[in-house]
Structure formats: structure tokens, C-alpha cells
């Protein structure tokens, strides 16, 4: 008869905290200490300790510590899993079902510091694990719903969801605190928007801000991404966006002072989102170096874009740049001669008495298209509110969104094309006898913006005559307006 004592059970300790604000892991350490004390008091052998800090179990995110526990269970290395409460281990429905099946098959029990121990080797224990886990899940979901409702309430009342960021500062404390403009930062934001609408490039603005030592968000140097982000925030125009980018996206008036107008925000966002500025997320080559590449100048034969190539030898003084058909090489023309011709035609038109009215274009048309885009977005926002209030279900919201989204995108695209991309001050400075002087002072990016605003298209045709010299008849200049 064997009278030797049974071996001590082997256990793994597991601790998890959903949200660790300080990042110091105090909560999981406290849970592990309690689990360790329990194991020592019962004379158990602790095989491993696993933790998941600042990880929610409800959302199904990967939990490395949890995965380690299951690996030990599968390998038959432990008889018990020790936790503070079952909610630390079994909160997600899918993971709970898988864990109950695995632990039951391996005859591994769950031991809790606070709560009921669970023997998963029998039906009663597995059933209790499922019921307790479901209550834990319900508790988490109710909390999430409260948090979501509070966030929606803040949005409807125009309150920011956290700090507003660059351009504002909090004035006061507690519930009486309000956001006010931080004057120096606010002026930087307005300056960035004005300069973009004035035709300057992100690259040039970024370099200038860093050269002048203008403080950037988060005390870092300015980059093109941060300049773009600062310029295009809805908060700049005093707008509070809730669920940005989702089907339920809704916009409300904010409670903080606007730094720019809604119209300026819409124009700068349309400007920076324009497809001619980017190709697969990369700035199109040559767009900052040449006047007529990428959309302004086109091949008169095949309609393709123009690129710039070099002909001749610099050492022999015969090197020169040519506008070439980027698609098939149909045409080639001296870049400097074409640019000079374009300048002359544009300056002649801008020097006329009616130049300013012509530059401003049909504001009524742009306004009508803009109102149509806003009307459609308001209808989508109303549908999102009806879903939040329980008037319609998720299937109905999806149908409404699927129908309105394409209409909104078309209307906003048409609005961007109808709306001028240059600000009024720049347009006024260009109109009149001083047009040529002002043009020569402008950066290349600003000149391109002027031509894009005018809707200018330069067709480079094949030459009709043979012989040396530039033939101006081989270049056709067309206006999309007036």
C-alpha cells in the first residue's frame, strides 16, 4: 500500500487590467500578489505567472499572457489557473467558450481569490463558468454603452472629446473650464491655412516654419504631415465631429472659438485632397519644379500629361529643358519658351479692367453646389441620430449610408472644382496692371495654383512648320472659364 502524500498541484497565476492610466502595472502586481499568497497558503507549486496589462478582454484583442496560460493548459503543465476573479480570465464570449472546452478537456480548474472556484471537469462547473462569464460580459458591455452615451452627449453639446490641441488652451478648472484661443498658436494655424490657399506648397511652408523656429505641436519640428493635419482639422472651424470616418459620423457646432471660417476649412481640405496633388499617396514628381506638368499642360496629340526632359550637353552650352509628352513622346517643346508664352497670355488677361470679376467666377454656382453637399451630409447626420435614438435599426442605417455616401462624394468633388482654391487677397493682388510684377514675385507652387484656379489648359501640338526657333502657333491655350 502506497502511503506517500499526493504531489502538490501545479498552478499558473494570471492577472489582467483593462486600463492602466499610469502605465506602471500597479493593478496587475496587486492581483498577482493576492494570487501568489493563495497558492503559497495552499502549498501549491507555481509553474508560471502571466499578465496582460492595459488590455481589454471584451474587445477580443490579443492577450500574450492569456495565450501563455492556454499553452500551459494544452501541454498538461498545470492543474489549476489562479486568478483574482473569473472576469480577469473569461470576459469575451468567443474566448470563454474555447477556454471552457479546453480547460474541461484537460481537467484544469479555475481558482479565484474573490469569487467561486470552478471545476471544469464536470457539467455543473462548465455551466457555472458560462453563466458567471456571461454576467461579466454584460457588466463590461453596460459600461461600454454608458461610456458611448456619454461621448455622444459631449458631442451633441459641442464639447471636445479630450484636449483640443494646437491653437487653444483650457481656461479654468473642473466643469467651469472652457477652451480659449492660444493667440500665437492660433495665428500660426490661420497663417498656414492662408498660405495654402494662397498657393504655397506644404514643403515650402514646412521649411519656413522650421527656419523661423515656430514651435510645433508636441515640441517637435514641423513636418509636411503635421502641417497638413493642423490645417485640415474640423476643430479649426469650430466643428465637433463624432465617429469620424464611420457610417454614423455626425458634425455638431463646437463650444470653442473658431480659428478659420467653415468656407476656408472646406477650401483647404478640398485643395489638399485634390487628386492632381498626389499619386498613390506620393507627391507627383515634377509638380513643384515645373509650371505645366501634371494636368496643366497636355499633349495636343494624345491628350496625355507633360513631363520635362533634358536635351543637349551642358558642357557645350546646348543643354535645354523640354516639355515632352509623358505618355507616348508625341511632342517636345522648349520649356522656357512655352512658360514665357503662357505668362504673356495670362498677364494680358489679368491686366484687363474686368479681371477681378473674371477671377472670382460664378460664386452662386459654387455656393449652390456647396449647399447641396451640406444638405446631403445633414441627411446622413440625421439618420445617425435616428439610429442612436432607436428610431431606425442598423440595417436601415446601412442602406441610407450606402445611398447617400456616393451622392455626398460627388457633390463635394463638384464643390471642390467649382470653388476657387486661392484666397481673395491673392486674387485681388493679381488683377490689374501690377499682374506681371506680382506673378514674377510668386513661388512656382503659387503660380501653378493660379493656373489651376483659372482652369488653364495648355495644349502642346506638333509643329506645323520646319526650321529653327520656337513656333508659338504650336501651343494652344484654353480657359475652362469665361
Short mmCIF file of C-alpha atoms in Angstrom, two decimals:
data_model
loop_
_atom_site.label_atom_id
_atom_site.label_comp_id
_atom_site.label_asym_id
_atom_site.label_seq_id
_atom_site.Cartn_x
_atom_site.Cartn_y
_atom_site.Cartn_z
CA UNK A 1 0.00 0.00 0.00
CA UNK A 2 1.43 3.39 -1.09
CA UNK A 3 1.18 5.86 1.80
CA UNK A 4 3.28 8.66 0.24
CA UNK A 5 1.49 12.04 0.07
CA UNK A 6 -0.08 13.16 -3.24
CA UNK A 7 2.08 15.61 -5.19
CA UNK A 8 1.20 19.28 -4.79
CA UNK A 9 -0.89 20.68 -7.62
CA UNK A 10 0.88 22.82 -10.20
CA UNK A 11 -0.71 26.20 -10.95
CA UNK A 12 -0.30 29.21 -13.22
CA UNK A 13 -1.17 32.67 -11.90
CA UNK A 14 -2.90 35.11 -14.24
CA UNK A 15 -3.64 38.84 -13.80
CA UNK A 16 -5.19 41.40 -16.16
CA UNK A 17 -6.13 45.07 -16.05
CA UNK A 18 -8.22 46.60 -18.88
CA UNK A 19 -6.96 50.15 -18.49
CA UNK A 20 -3.72 51.22 -16.82
CA UNK A 21 -3.71 55.02 -16.84
CA UNK A 22 -0.25 55.37 -15.27
CA UNK A 23 1.35 52.52 -17.23
CA UNK A 24 3.14 51.35 -14.07
CA UNK A 25 1.36 47.99 -13.78
CA UNK A 26 0.30 48.52 -10.17
CA UNK A 27 -3.04 46.75 -10.66
CA UNK A 28 -1.66 43.55 -12.13
CA UNK A 29 1.06 43.41 -9.47
CA UNK A 30 -1.60 43.69 -6.76
CA UNK A 31 -3.60 40.85 -8.34
CA UNK A 32 -0.51 38.65 -8.68
CA UNK A 33 0.45 39.24 -5.05
CA UNK A 34 -3.00 38.06 -3.90
CA UNK A 35 -2.90 35.01 -6.21
CA UNK A 36 0.60 34.12 -5.03
CA UNK A 37 -0.39 34.37 -1.38
CA UNK A 38 -3.31 32.00 -2.02
CA UNK A 39 -1.10 29.46 -3.81
CA UNK A 40 1.52 29.53 -1.06
CA UNK A 41 -1.12 29.16 1.65
CA UNK A 42 -2.44 26.01 -0.04
CA UNK A 43 1.00 24.58 -0.70
CA UNK A 44 0.73 24.67 -4.48
CA UNK A 45 3.61 24.83 -6.95
CA UNK A 46 3.59 28.00 -9.06
CA UNK A 47 4.77 26.99 -12.53
CA UNK A 48 4.42 30.45 -14.14
CA UNK A 49 2.98 33.93 -13.69
CA UNK A 50 1.33 35.64 -16.68
CA UNK A 51 -0.07 39.16 -17.02
CA UNK A 52 -1.87 41.35 -19.56
CA UNK A 53 -1.61 44.99 -18.55
CA UNK A 54 -3.80 47.67 -20.14
CA UNK A 55 -5.58 45.12 -22.38
CA UNK A 56 -9.35 44.72 -22.60
CA UNK A 57 -10.65 41.16 -22.85
CA UNK A 58 -14.09 42.24 -24.09
CA UNK A 59 -12.87 43.53 -27.48
CA UNK A 60 -11.04 40.32 -28.30
CA UNK A 61 -7.58 41.90 -28.57
CA UNK A 62 -4.62 39.56 -28.49
CA UNK A 63 -3.52 38.86 -24.90
CA UNK A 64 0.01 37.41 -24.75
CA UNK A 65 -0.34 36.44 -21.08
CA UNK A 66 -3.66 34.72 -21.70
CA UNK A 67 -2.12 32.84 -24.65
CA UNK A 68 0.71 31.68 -22.35
CA UNK A 69 -1.84 30.31 -19.85
CA UNK A 70 -3.63 28.31 -22.56
CA UNK A 71 -0.33 26.95 -23.87
CA UNK A 72 0.47 25.60 -20.38
CA UNK A 73 -3.01 24.06 -20.14
CA UNK A 74 -2.66 22.36 -23.54
CA UNK A 75 0.75 20.99 -22.58
CA UNK A 76 -0.65 19.48 -19.36
CA UNK A 77 1.73 21.53 -17.23
CA UNK A 78 -0.86 22.76 -14.68
CA UNK A 79 -3.87 21.54 -12.73
CA UNK A 80 -5.28 24.98 -11.81
CA UNK A 81 -5.39 28.54 -13.11
CA UNK A 82 -5.41 31.04 -10.24
CA UNK A 83 -6.99 34.47 -10.85
CA UNK A 84 -8.32 37.38 -8.80
CA UNK A 85 -11.84 36.96 -10.28
CA UNK A 86 -13.24 34.97 -13.20
CA UNK A 87 -13.80 38.27 -15.07
CA UNK A 88 -10.00 38.61 -15.37
CA UNK A 89 -9.94 35.43 -17.47
CA UNK A 90 -13.30 34.75 -19.19
CA UNK A 91 -14.88 38.03 -20.32
CA UNK A 92 -15.01 37.65 -24.11
CA UNK A 93 -17.78 35.28 -25.32
CA UNK A 94 -15.83 33.56 -28.07
CA UNK A 95 -12.69 33.12 -25.98
CA UNK A 96 -14.77 31.97 -23.00
CA UNK A 97 -16.38 29.13 -24.99
CA UNK A 98 -12.99 27.99 -26.30
CA UNK A 99 -11.36 28.19 -22.84
CA UNK A 100 -14.17 26.28 -21.10
CA UNK A 101 -13.89 23.50 -23.68
CA UNK A 102 -10.07 23.36 -23.39
CA UNK A 103 -9.90 23.51 -19.59
CA UNK A 104 -12.69 20.93 -19.30
CA UNK A 105 -10.93 18.54 -21.67
CA UNK A 106 -7.65 18.94 -19.77
CA UNK A 107 -9.46 18.73 -16.38
CA UNK A 108 -7.99 22.06 -15.26
CA UNK A 109 -9.92 24.09 -12.67
CA UNK A 110 -10.17 27.83 -12.06
CA UNK A 111 -9.34 29.08 -8.56
CA UNK A 112 -10.33 32.63 -7.59
CA UNK A 113 -9.13 34.89 -4.80
CA UNK A 114 -12.54 36.63 -4.80
CA UNK A 115 -15.43 34.53 -6.05
CA UNK A 116 -16.37 30.93 -6.73
CA UNK A 117 -13.87 28.21 -7.67
CA UNK A 118 -14.82 26.28 -10.81
CA UNK A 119 -14.23 22.58 -11.50
CA UNK A 120 -14.46 22.41 -15.29
CA UNK A 121 -14.16 18.64 -15.39
CA UNK A 122 -17.94 18.34 -14.84
CA UNK A 123 -21.05 19.81 -16.48
CA UNK A 124 -22.03 21.84 -13.41
CA UNK A 125 -18.67 23.59 -13.29
CA UNK A 126 -18.66 24.31 -17.02
CA UNK A 127 -22.23 25.63 -16.81
CA UNK A 128 -21.37 27.91 -13.89
CA UNK A 129 -18.30 29.20 -15.77
CA UNK A 130 -20.53 30.07 -18.72
CA UNK A 131 -23.14 31.86 -16.59
CA UNK A 132 -20.65 33.79 -14.47
CA UNK A 133 -18.76 34.75 -17.60
CA UNK A 134 -21.94 35.99 -19.28
CA UNK A 135 -22.65 38.26 -16.32
CA UNK A 136 -19.08 39.55 -16.53
CA UNK A 137 -19.56 40.26 -20.26
CA UNK A 138 -22.86 42.01 -19.60
CA UNK A 139 -21.20 44.20 -16.96
CA UNK A 140 -18.50 45.24 -19.45
CA UNK A 141 -21.00 45.89 -22.23
CA UNK A 142 -23.20 48.02 -19.97
CA UNK A 143 -20.12 50.04 -19.00
CA UNK A 144 -19.17 50.45 -22.68
CA UNK A 145 -22.69 51.63 -23.51
CA UNK A 146 -22.54 54.21 -20.72
CA UNK A 147 -19.19 55.46 -21.99
CA UNK A 148 -20.52 55.65 -25.59
CA UNK A 149 -23.65 57.51 -24.45
CA UNK A 150 -21.54 59.99 -22.51
CA UNK A 151 -19.30 60.55 -25.56
CA UNK A 152 -22.37 61.12 -27.79
CA UNK A 153 -23.76 63.58 -25.24
CA UNK A 154 -20.47 65.51 -25.19
CA UNK A 155 -20.54 65.65 -28.99
CA UNK A 156 -24.16 66.89 -29.16
CA UNK A 157 -23.30 69.62 -26.67
CA UNK A 158 -20.24 70.62 -28.70
CA UNK A 159 -17.72 69.62 -26.04
CA UNK A 160 -14.37 68.21 -27.19
CA UNK A 161 -13.50 64.57 -26.59
CA UNK A 162 -10.29 65.28 -24.70
CA UNK A 163 -7.86 68.12 -25.31
CA UNK A 164 -8.37 70.24 -28.45
CA UNK A 165 -4.68 70.54 -29.16
CA UNK A 166 -2.61 73.12 -31.03
CA UNK A 167 -4.31 76.52 -31.23
CA UNK A 168 -6.27 76.50 -27.98
CA UNK A 169 -5.73 76.28 -24.22
CA UNK A 170 -8.02 75.39 -21.34
CA UNK A 171 -9.16 78.29 -19.17
CA UNK A 172 -10.49 77.42 -15.71
CA UNK A 173 -10.88 74.12 -13.89
CA UNK A 174 -13.47 71.39 -13.49
CA UNK A 175 -16.89 71.72 -15.12
CA UNK A 176 -16.39 75.50 -15.45
CA UNK A 177 -13.34 75.10 -17.70
CA UNK A 178 -13.61 76.35 -21.28
CA UNK A 179 -11.27 76.35 -24.25
CA UNK A 180 -10.00 79.70 -25.49
CA UNK A 181 -7.67 80.54 -28.36
CA UNK A 182 -3.95 80.46 -27.66
CA UNK A 183 -3.10 83.65 -29.61
CA UNK A 184 0.34 82.74 -31.00
CA UNK A 185 -0.66 79.21 -31.99
CA UNK A 186 -3.99 80.39 -33.38
CA UNK A 187 -2.20 82.84 -35.64
CA UNK A 188 0.14 80.08 -36.83
CA UNK A 189 -2.89 77.95 -37.80
CA UNK A 190 -4.53 80.85 -39.65
CA UNK A 191 -1.21 81.60 -41.37
CA UNK A 192 -0.84 78.01 -42.59
CA UNK A 193 -4.37 77.99 -44.00
CA UNK A 194 -3.94 81.40 -45.67
CA UNK A 195 -0.63 80.40 -47.23
CA UNK A 196 -2.02 77.13 -48.58
CA UNK A 197 -4.97 78.96 -50.08
CA UNK A 198 -2.52 81.49 -51.45
CA UNK A 199 -0.84 78.76 -53.49
CA UNK A 200 2.19 77.91 -51.34
CA UNK A 201 3.24 74.29 -51.03
CA UNK A 202 3.27 72.14 -47.90
CA UNK A 203 7.00 71.68 -48.43
CA UNK A 204 7.70 75.42 -48.54
CA UNK A 205 5.51 76.23 -45.54
CA UNK A 206 7.10 73.44 -43.51
CA UNK A 207 10.63 74.63 -44.26
CA UNK A 208 9.71 78.22 -43.41
CA UNK A 209 8.12 77.33 -40.05
CA UNK A 210 11.19 75.34 -39.02
CA UNK A 211 13.60 78.04 -40.28
CA UNK A 212 11.80 80.67 -38.17
CA UNK A 213 11.79 78.41 -35.14
CA UNK A 214 8.00 78.42 -34.82
CA UNK A 215 7.07 75.94 -32.05
CA UNK A 216 5.34 72.85 -33.44
CA UNK A 217 2.75 70.59 -31.79
CA UNK A 218 4.30 68.30 -29.15
CA UNK A 219 7.50 70.41 -29.22
CA UNK A 220 8.75 68.56 -32.31
CA UNK A 221 9.86 70.01 -35.63
CA UNK A 222 7.22 70.69 -38.23
CA UNK A 223 6.77 68.10 -40.97
CA UNK A 224 4.53 68.13 -44.04
CA UNK A 225 2.23 65.64 -42.31
CA UNK A 226 1.84 67.80 -39.20
CA UNK A 227 1.25 70.95 -41.28
CA UNK A 228 -1.43 69.14 -43.30
CA UNK A 229 -3.03 67.75 -40.14
CA UNK A 230 -3.12 71.14 -38.40
CA UNK A 231 -4.60 72.83 -41.48
CA UNK A 232 -7.42 70.33 -42.06
CA UNK A 233 -8.82 69.73 -38.56
CA UNK A 234 -12.60 70.32 -38.37
CA UNK A 235 -11.98 71.93 -34.95
CA UNK A 236 -10.29 74.84 -36.74
CA UNK A 237 -13.73 75.98 -37.92
CA UNK A 238 -15.36 75.30 -34.55
CA UNK A 239 -16.80 71.92 -35.60
CA UNK A 240 -17.12 68.85 -33.35
CA UNK A 241 -17.07 65.60 -35.35
CA UNK A 242 -18.37 62.43 -33.68
CA UNK A 243 -17.48 58.95 -35.05
CA UNK A 244 -15.26 60.44 -37.76
CA UNK A 245 -14.98 58.19 -40.82
CA UNK A 246 -17.76 55.81 -39.74
CA UNK A 247 -21.23 55.36 -41.17
CA UNK A 248 -22.55 57.17 -38.07
CA UNK A 249 -20.27 60.24 -38.49
CA UNK A 250 -22.05 63.38 -37.26
CA UNK A 251 -20.95 67.02 -37.04
CA UNK A 252 -22.03 69.49 -34.35
CA UNK A 253 -21.11 73.13 -33.57
CA UNK A 254 -18.26 73.21 -31.04
CA UNK A 255 -18.10 75.32 -27.88
CA UNK A 256 -14.63 76.72 -28.61
CA UNK A 257 -13.65 79.73 -30.76
CA UNK A 258 -13.07 79.01 -34.44
CA UNK A 259 -9.68 79.88 -35.92
CA UNK A 260 -10.88 79.94 -39.55
CA UNK A 261 -14.26 80.00 -41.29
CA UNK A 262 -16.10 76.88 -42.43
CA UNK A 263 -15.61 78.02 -46.03
CA UNK A 264 -11.84 78.32 -45.53
CA UNK A 265 -11.73 74.87 -43.96
CA UNK A 266 -13.68 73.34 -46.84
CA UNK A 267 -11.47 75.04 -49.42
CA UNK A 268 -8.18 74.00 -47.82
CA UNK A 269 -9.39 70.41 -47.37
CA UNK A 270 -10.53 70.28 -50.99
CA UNK A 271 -7.21 71.77 -52.08
CA UNK A 272 -5.10 69.23 -50.21
CA UNK A 273 -7.35 66.33 -51.23
CA UNK A 274 -7.26 67.22 -54.93
CA UNK A 275 -6.17 64.15 -56.94
CA UNK A 276 -3.75 66.16 -59.04
CA UNK A 277 -1.61 66.76 -55.93
CA UNK A 278 -0.94 63.09 -55.24
CA UNK A 279 -0.38 59.71 -56.88
CA UNK A 280 -0.90 56.72 -54.55
CA UNK A 281 -0.06 58.88 -51.56
CA UNK A 282 3.12 60.29 -53.11
CA UNK A 283 3.50 63.83 -54.40
CA UNK A 284 3.65 63.68 -58.17
CA UNK A 285 7.18 64.14 -59.50
CA UNK A 286 7.85 67.49 -61.13
CA UNK A 287 4.75 69.17 -59.67
CA UNK A 288 6.90 71.54 -57.59
CA UNK A 289 9.62 72.04 -60.22
CA UNK A 290 7.80 72.88 -63.45
CA UNK A 291 4.88 75.09 -64.36
CA UNK A 292 2.93 72.92 -66.77
CA UNK A 293 3.49 69.31 -65.68
CA UNK A 294 0.76 67.04 -64.29
CA UNK A 295 -2.51 68.31 -65.64
CA UNK A 296 -1.97 71.95 -66.61
CA UNK A 297 -0.08 71.15 -69.79
CA UNK A 298 -1.25 68.31 -72.03
CA UNK A 299 -0.12 66.70 -75.25
CA UNK A 300 -2.10 68.13 -78.17
CA UNK A 301 -1.88 64.80 -79.99
CA UNK A 302 -2.90 62.12 -77.45
CA UNK A 303 -4.13 64.24 -74.52
CA UNK A 304 -1.55 62.80 -72.11
CA UNK A 305 0.26 64.74 -69.38
CA UNK A 306 3.55 66.51 -69.94
CA UNK A 307 6.89 65.77 -68.33
CA UNK A 308 10.20 67.61 -68.53
CA UNK A 309 13.26 66.12 -70.19
CA UNK A 310 16.72 67.46 -70.98
CA UNK A 311 18.27 67.70 -74.44
CA UNK A 312 21.81 68.66 -75.42
CA UNK A 313 25.08 68.93 -73.50
CA UNK A 314 25.66 71.43 -70.69
CA UNK A 315 29.42 71.43 -71.31
CA UNK A 316 28.92 72.65 -74.87
CA UNK A 317 26.22 75.13 -73.85
CA UNK A 318 23.49 73.32 -75.78
CA UNK A 319 21.58 71.86 -72.84
CA UNK A 320 17.92 72.85 -72.55
CA UNK A 321 14.74 71.57 -70.88
CA UNK A 322 11.81 70.40 -72.97
CA UNK A 323 8.16 69.74 -72.22
CA UNK A 324 7.61 66.21 -73.54
CA UNK A 325 4.53 64.02 -73.90
CA UNK A 326 4.75 61.73 -70.87
CA UNK A 327 2.57 59.04 -72.44
CA UNK A 328 3.91 58.35 -75.95
CA UNK A 329 6.53 61.01 -76.62
CA UNK A 330 4.31 62.60 -79.28
CA UNK A 331 5.62 66.16 -78.85
CA UNK A 332 8.53 68.11 -77.39
CA UNK A 333 8.84 71.86 -76.92
CA UNK A 334 11.31 74.22 -75.24
CA UNK A 335 10.15 74.66 -71.61
CA UNK A 336 11.32 78.27 -71.17
CA UNK A 337 9.66 79.39 -74.41
CA UNK A 338 6.32 77.77 -73.52
CA UNK A 339 6.42 79.23 -69.98
CA UNK A 340 7.11 82.70 -71.39
CA UNK A 341 4.21 82.38 -73.83
CA UNK A 342 1.86 81.25 -71.07
CA UNK A 343 2.96 84.11 -68.84
CA UNK A 344 2.25 86.64 -71.57
CA UNK A 345 -1.24 85.29 -72.28
CA UNK A 346 -2.18 85.08 -68.59
CA UNK A 347 -0.80 88.53 -67.76
CA UNK A 348 -2.70 90.09 -70.68
CA UNK A 349 -5.94 88.62 -69.38
CA UNK A 350 -5.26 89.61 -65.77
CA UNK A 351 -4.44 93.19 -66.76
CA UNK A 352 -7.93 93.89 -68.10
CA UNK A 353 -10.43 96.00 -66.16
CA UNK A 354 -12.79 93.07 -65.58
CA UNK A 355 -10.02 90.75 -64.36
CA UNK A 356 -11.16 90.56 -60.71
CA UNK A 357 -14.75 89.70 -61.60
CA UNK A 358 -13.49 87.10 -64.02
CA UNK A 359 -11.16 85.60 -61.42
CA UNK A 360 -13.89 85.31 -58.82
CA UNK A 361 -16.03 83.32 -61.24
CA UNK A 362 -19.58 82.20 -60.50
CA UNK A 363 -19.78 82.17 -56.71
CA UNK A 364 -23.51 81.44 -56.90
CA UNK A 365 -22.82 78.13 -58.63
CA UNK A 366 -20.15 77.18 -56.10
CA UNK A 367 -22.47 78.16 -53.27
CA UNK A 368 -25.33 76.08 -54.72
CA UNK A 369 -23.16 73.00 -55.04
CA UNK A 370 -21.79 73.53 -51.52
CA UNK A 371 -25.30 73.80 -50.10
CA UNK A 372 -26.24 70.56 -51.86
CA UNK A 373 -23.24 68.78 -50.30
CA UNK A 374 -24.12 70.12 -46.85
CA UNK A 375 -27.78 69.13 -47.27
CA UNK A 376 -26.82 65.55 -48.10
CA UNK A 377 -24.41 65.34 -45.17
CA UNK A 378 -27.11 66.73 -42.85
CA UNK A 379 -29.49 63.99 -44.01
CA UNK A 380 -26.83 61.39 -43.19
CA UNK A 381 -26.23 63.00 -39.78
CA UNK A 382 -29.99 62.93 -39.09
CA UNK A 383 -30.05 59.23 -39.93
CA UNK A 384 -27.18 58.63 -37.50
CA UNK A 385 -29.15 60.46 -34.78
CA UNK A 386 -32.24 58.35 -35.53
CA UNK A 387 -30.13 55.20 -35.17
CA UNK A 388 -28.73 56.45 -31.84
CA UNK A 389 -32.29 57.20 -30.64
CA UNK A 390 -33.58 53.77 -31.69
CA UNK A 391 -35.88 55.10 -34.42
CA UNK A 392 -34.17 53.03 -37.13
CA UNK A 393 -32.08 49.85 -36.91
CA UNK A 394 -28.54 49.20 -38.14
CA UNK A 395 -29.73 47.61 -41.41
CA UNK A 396 -31.75 50.72 -42.29
CA UNK A 397 -28.78 52.96 -41.41
CA UNK A 398 -26.52 50.90 -43.67
CA UNK A 399 -28.99 51.27 -46.58
CA UNK A 400 -29.25 55.03 -46.06
CA UNK A 401 -25.46 55.37 -45.80
CA UNK A 402 -24.87 53.26 -48.94
CA UNK A 403 -27.24 55.51 -50.90
CA UNK A 404 -26.11 58.91 -49.59
CA UNK A 405 -22.32 58.39 -49.40
CA UNK A 406 -21.76 58.32 -53.20
CA UNK A 407 -24.01 61.39 -53.65
CA UNK A 408 -22.09 63.25 -50.93
CA UNK A 409 -18.73 62.37 -52.50
CA UNK A 410 -19.91 63.54 -55.95
CA UNK A 411 -21.30 66.81 -54.55
CA UNK A 412 -18.14 67.52 -52.54
CA UNK A 413 -15.98 66.76 -55.58
CA UNK A 414 -18.05 69.16 -57.72
CA UNK A 415 -17.86 71.77 -54.96
CA UNK A 416 -14.09 71.50 -54.82
CA UNK A 417 -13.87 72.04 -58.58
CA UNK A 418 -16.31 74.97 -58.57
CA UNK A 419 -14.74 76.62 -55.54
CA UNK A 420 -11.65 78.71 -56.13
CA UNK A 421 -8.54 77.38 -54.39
CA UNK A 422 -6.89 80.80 -53.91
CA UNK A 423 -7.92 83.30 -51.26
CA UNK A 424 -9.48 86.63 -52.15
CA UNK A 425 -6.41 88.73 -51.24
CA UNK A 426 -4.22 86.76 -53.66
CA UNK A 427 -6.79 87.13 -56.44
CA UNK A 428 -7.10 90.89 -55.85
CA UNK A 429 -3.31 91.29 -55.98
CA UNK A 430 -3.17 89.52 -59.34
CA UNK A 431 -5.89 91.56 -61.03
CA UNK A 432 -4.90 94.79 -62.75
CA UNK A 433 -1.79 96.43 -64.19
CA UNK A 434 0.51 95.02 -61.48
CA UNK A 435 -0.27 91.41 -62.52
CA UNK A 436 3.10 90.81 -64.18
CA UNK A 437 5.11 92.15 -61.24
CA UNK A 438 3.07 90.12 -58.76
CA UNK A 439 3.41 86.97 -60.90
CA UNK A 440 7.20 87.26 -61.03
CA UNK A 441 7.33 87.52 -57.22
CA UNK A 442 5.28 84.37 -56.68
CA UNK A 443 6.76 80.96 -55.92
CA UNK A 444 6.33 78.31 -58.59
CA UNK A 445 3.73 76.44 -56.49
CA UNK A 446 1.68 79.63 -56.22
CA UNK A 447 1.85 80.20 -59.98
CA UNK A 448 0.61 76.66 -60.56
CA UNK A 449 -2.25 77.33 -58.12
CA UNK A 450 -3.20 80.43 -60.11
CA UNK A 451 -3.31 78.47 -63.37
CA UNK A 452 -5.34 75.69 -61.70
CA UNK A 453 -7.77 78.27 -60.29
CA UNK A 454 -8.16 79.83 -63.74
CA UNK A 455 -8.79 76.41 -65.24
CA UNK A 456 -5.98 76.94 -67.73
CA UNK A 457 -5.09 74.09 -70.09
CA UNK A 458 -2.03 74.37 -72.34
CA UNK A 459 -2.05 72.08 -75.39
CA UNK A 460 1.36 71.43 -76.93
CA UNK A 461 0.88 70.40 -80.58
CA UNK A 462 3.22 69.11 -83.24
CA UNK A 463 4.94 71.90 -85.15
CA UNK A 464 3.38 72.78 -88.50
CA UNK A 465 6.50 74.35 -89.96
CA UNK A 466 10.10 73.21 -90.14
CA UNK A 467 13.13 75.23 -89.16
CA UNK A 468 14.90 76.62 -86.11
CA UNK A 469 13.26 78.66 -83.40
CA UNK A 470 10.12 78.36 -81.29
CA UNK A 471 6.75 78.34 -83.06
CA UNK A 472 4.08 79.91 -80.80
CA UNK A 473 1.38 78.54 -83.13
CA UNK A 474 2.22 75.05 -81.84
CA UNK A 475 0.88 75.93 -78.39
CA UNK A 476 -2.86 76.33 -77.76
CA UNK A 477 -4.07 77.91 -74.52
CA UNK A 478 -7.65 77.27 -73.41
CA UNK A 479 -9.64 78.51 -70.42
CA UNK A 480 -12.22 76.45 -68.63
CA UNK A 481 -13.97 79.64 -67.51
CA UNK A 482 -15.02 82.92 -69.16
#
